[in-house]
Amino acid sequence: MIELGLKFTLAYLLGSILGSLLVGKIRGGVDIRQLGSRNAGGTNALRTQGKIFAFWVMFIDVGKGIVSASLLPYFSLPGVGLDPQVSRELIVVAVGLGVIVGHIYPVWHEFRGGKGGATAGGVICVLASEIAIPVVLFWLSLIVITRYVGLSTMSAAIGASIYIGITKLPAEPEFFVFSLLVAVLIIYTHRDNVVRMFRGTESQVKIFPLGK
């Protein structure tokens, strides 16, 4: 259990490194948490800084999810090693949750982070790599159709959870529970978006010259 706790903590600390603030420092100290929706995620980066800035933010935020879930569970910590009594699947779930929670509540940045969608997507890419491209295409299609990034992200999280439930149960219940928790967490972090959509005040984006 020591390995589990340490790797969760390491993943949390990695998740606390926000792509938007890292890119912002390179760009001369831009902090998008002071702009637009005041969120540190990719959507606010796109709205306030443009596509190139947002691309690198997404690259970093997705990347830390992939790195955490694919490398940390199998890395032998000095003095701790790999605990044979703890399944690798459980370690993957722990580091996956750790990196996502770190992104949402980053210790390095006053616990004011993003909404977790990109980082969760990176973790899901490792858990069920076969749906990575379909989920991204589904997410992008919904953005083109609805122009609501929040709605598209919540829908993608729910869809991924359903797929993992169908394909991973009953053999790997840890992965399904993880995907379900992620879907609930993504909906929770987008709760204000849901309220604004019902009120008709939610901001829309236009990534491609298609759609409405």
Coordinates of C-alpha atoms in Angstrom, one line a residue, residues 63-150:
G63 CA 0.5 14.1 -22.1
K64 CA 0.7 14.1 -18.3
G65 CA -2.3 11.8 -18.2
I66 CA -0.7 9.4 -20.7
V67 CA 2.7 9.5 -18.9
S68 CA 1.2 8.9 -15.5
A69 CA -1.0 6.0 -16.5
S70 CA 1.5 4.3 -18.8
L71 CA 4.8 4.7 -16.9
L72 CA 4.2 5.3 -13.2
P73 CA 2.5 2.0 -12.4
Y74 CA 5.4 0.0 -13.7
F75 CA 8.2 2.2 -12.3
S76 CA 10.0 0.7 -9.4
L77 CA 10.5 3.3 -6.7
P78 CA 13.8 3.2 -4.8
G79 CA 13.4 1.6 -1.5
V80 CA 9.8 0.6 -2.2
G81 CA 9.9 -1.5 -5.4
L82 CA 6.8 -3.1 -6.9
D83 CA 4.3 -4.4 -4.3
P84 CA 3.2 -7.9 -5.4
Q85 CA 0.1 -7.6 -3.2
V86 CA -1.2 -4.7 -5.1
S87 CA -2.5 -5.2 -8.6
R88 CA -1.1 -3.1 -11.4
E89 CA -4.7 -2.3 -12.5
L90 CA -5.3 -0.7 -9.1
I91 CA -2.1 1.3 -9.4
V92 CA -3.1 2.5 -12.8
V93 CA -6.5 3.6 -11.4
A94 CA -4.8 5.3 -8.4
V95 CA -2.3 7.3 -10.6
G96 CA -5.0 8.1 -13.1
L97 CA -7.2 9.7 -10.3
G98 CA -4.1 11.3 -8.9
V99 CA -3.1 13.1 -12.0
I100 CA -6.7 14.3 -12.8
V101 CA -7.2 15.6 -9.3
G102 CA -3.9 17.3 -9.5
H103 CA -4.9 19.1 -12.6
I104 CA -8.2 20.2 -11.1
Y105 CA -6.8 21.2 -7.7
P106 CA -3.1 21.9 -8.3
V107 CA -0.9 22.3 -5.2
W108 CA 1.5 24.5 -7.2
H109 CA -1.1 27.0 -8.2
E110 CA -3.4 27.7 -5.2
F111 CA -5.6 24.7 -6.0
R112 CA -7.1 26.6 -9.0
G113 CA -6.7 24.4 -12.1
G114 CA -8.7 23.1 -15.0
K115 CA -11.7 20.9 -15.3
G116 CA -9.9 17.7 -16.0
G117 CA -11.2 16.7 -19.4
A118 CA -7.9 16.7 -21.3
T119 CA -5.9 14.9 -18.6
A120 CA -8.7 12.4 -18.1
G121 CA -8.6 11.8 -21.9
G122 CA -4.9 11.0 -21.6
V123 CA -5.5 8.4 -18.9
I124 CA -8.4 6.9 -20.9
C125 CA -6.1 6.6 -23.9
V126 CA -3.9 4.2 -21.8
L127 CA -6.8 2.2 -20.3
A128 CA -8.6 1.7 -23.6
S129 CA -6.3 2.8 -26.4
E130 CA -8.7 1.4 -29.0
I131 CA -11.2 4.1 -28.4
A132 CA -8.8 7.0 -28.2
I133 CA -9.3 8.1 -31.8
P134 CA -13.1 7.4 -31.9
V135 CA -13.6 9.4 -28.7
V136 CA -11.6 12.3 -30.0
L137 CA -13.6 12.3 -33.3
F138 CA -16.8 12.1 -31.3
W139 CA -15.7 15.0 -29.1
L140 CA -14.7 17.1 -32.1
S141 CA -17.9 16.3 -34.0
L142 CA -20.0 17.4 -31.0
I143 CA -18.1 20.7 -30.8
V144 CA -18.6 21.3 -34.5
I145 CA -22.4 20.6 -34.2
T146 CA -23.1 22.2 -30.8
R147 CA -20.1 24.6 -30.4
Y148 CA -20.3 23.7 -26.7
V149 CA -17.0 22.3 -25.5
G150 CA -18.3 21.5 -22.0

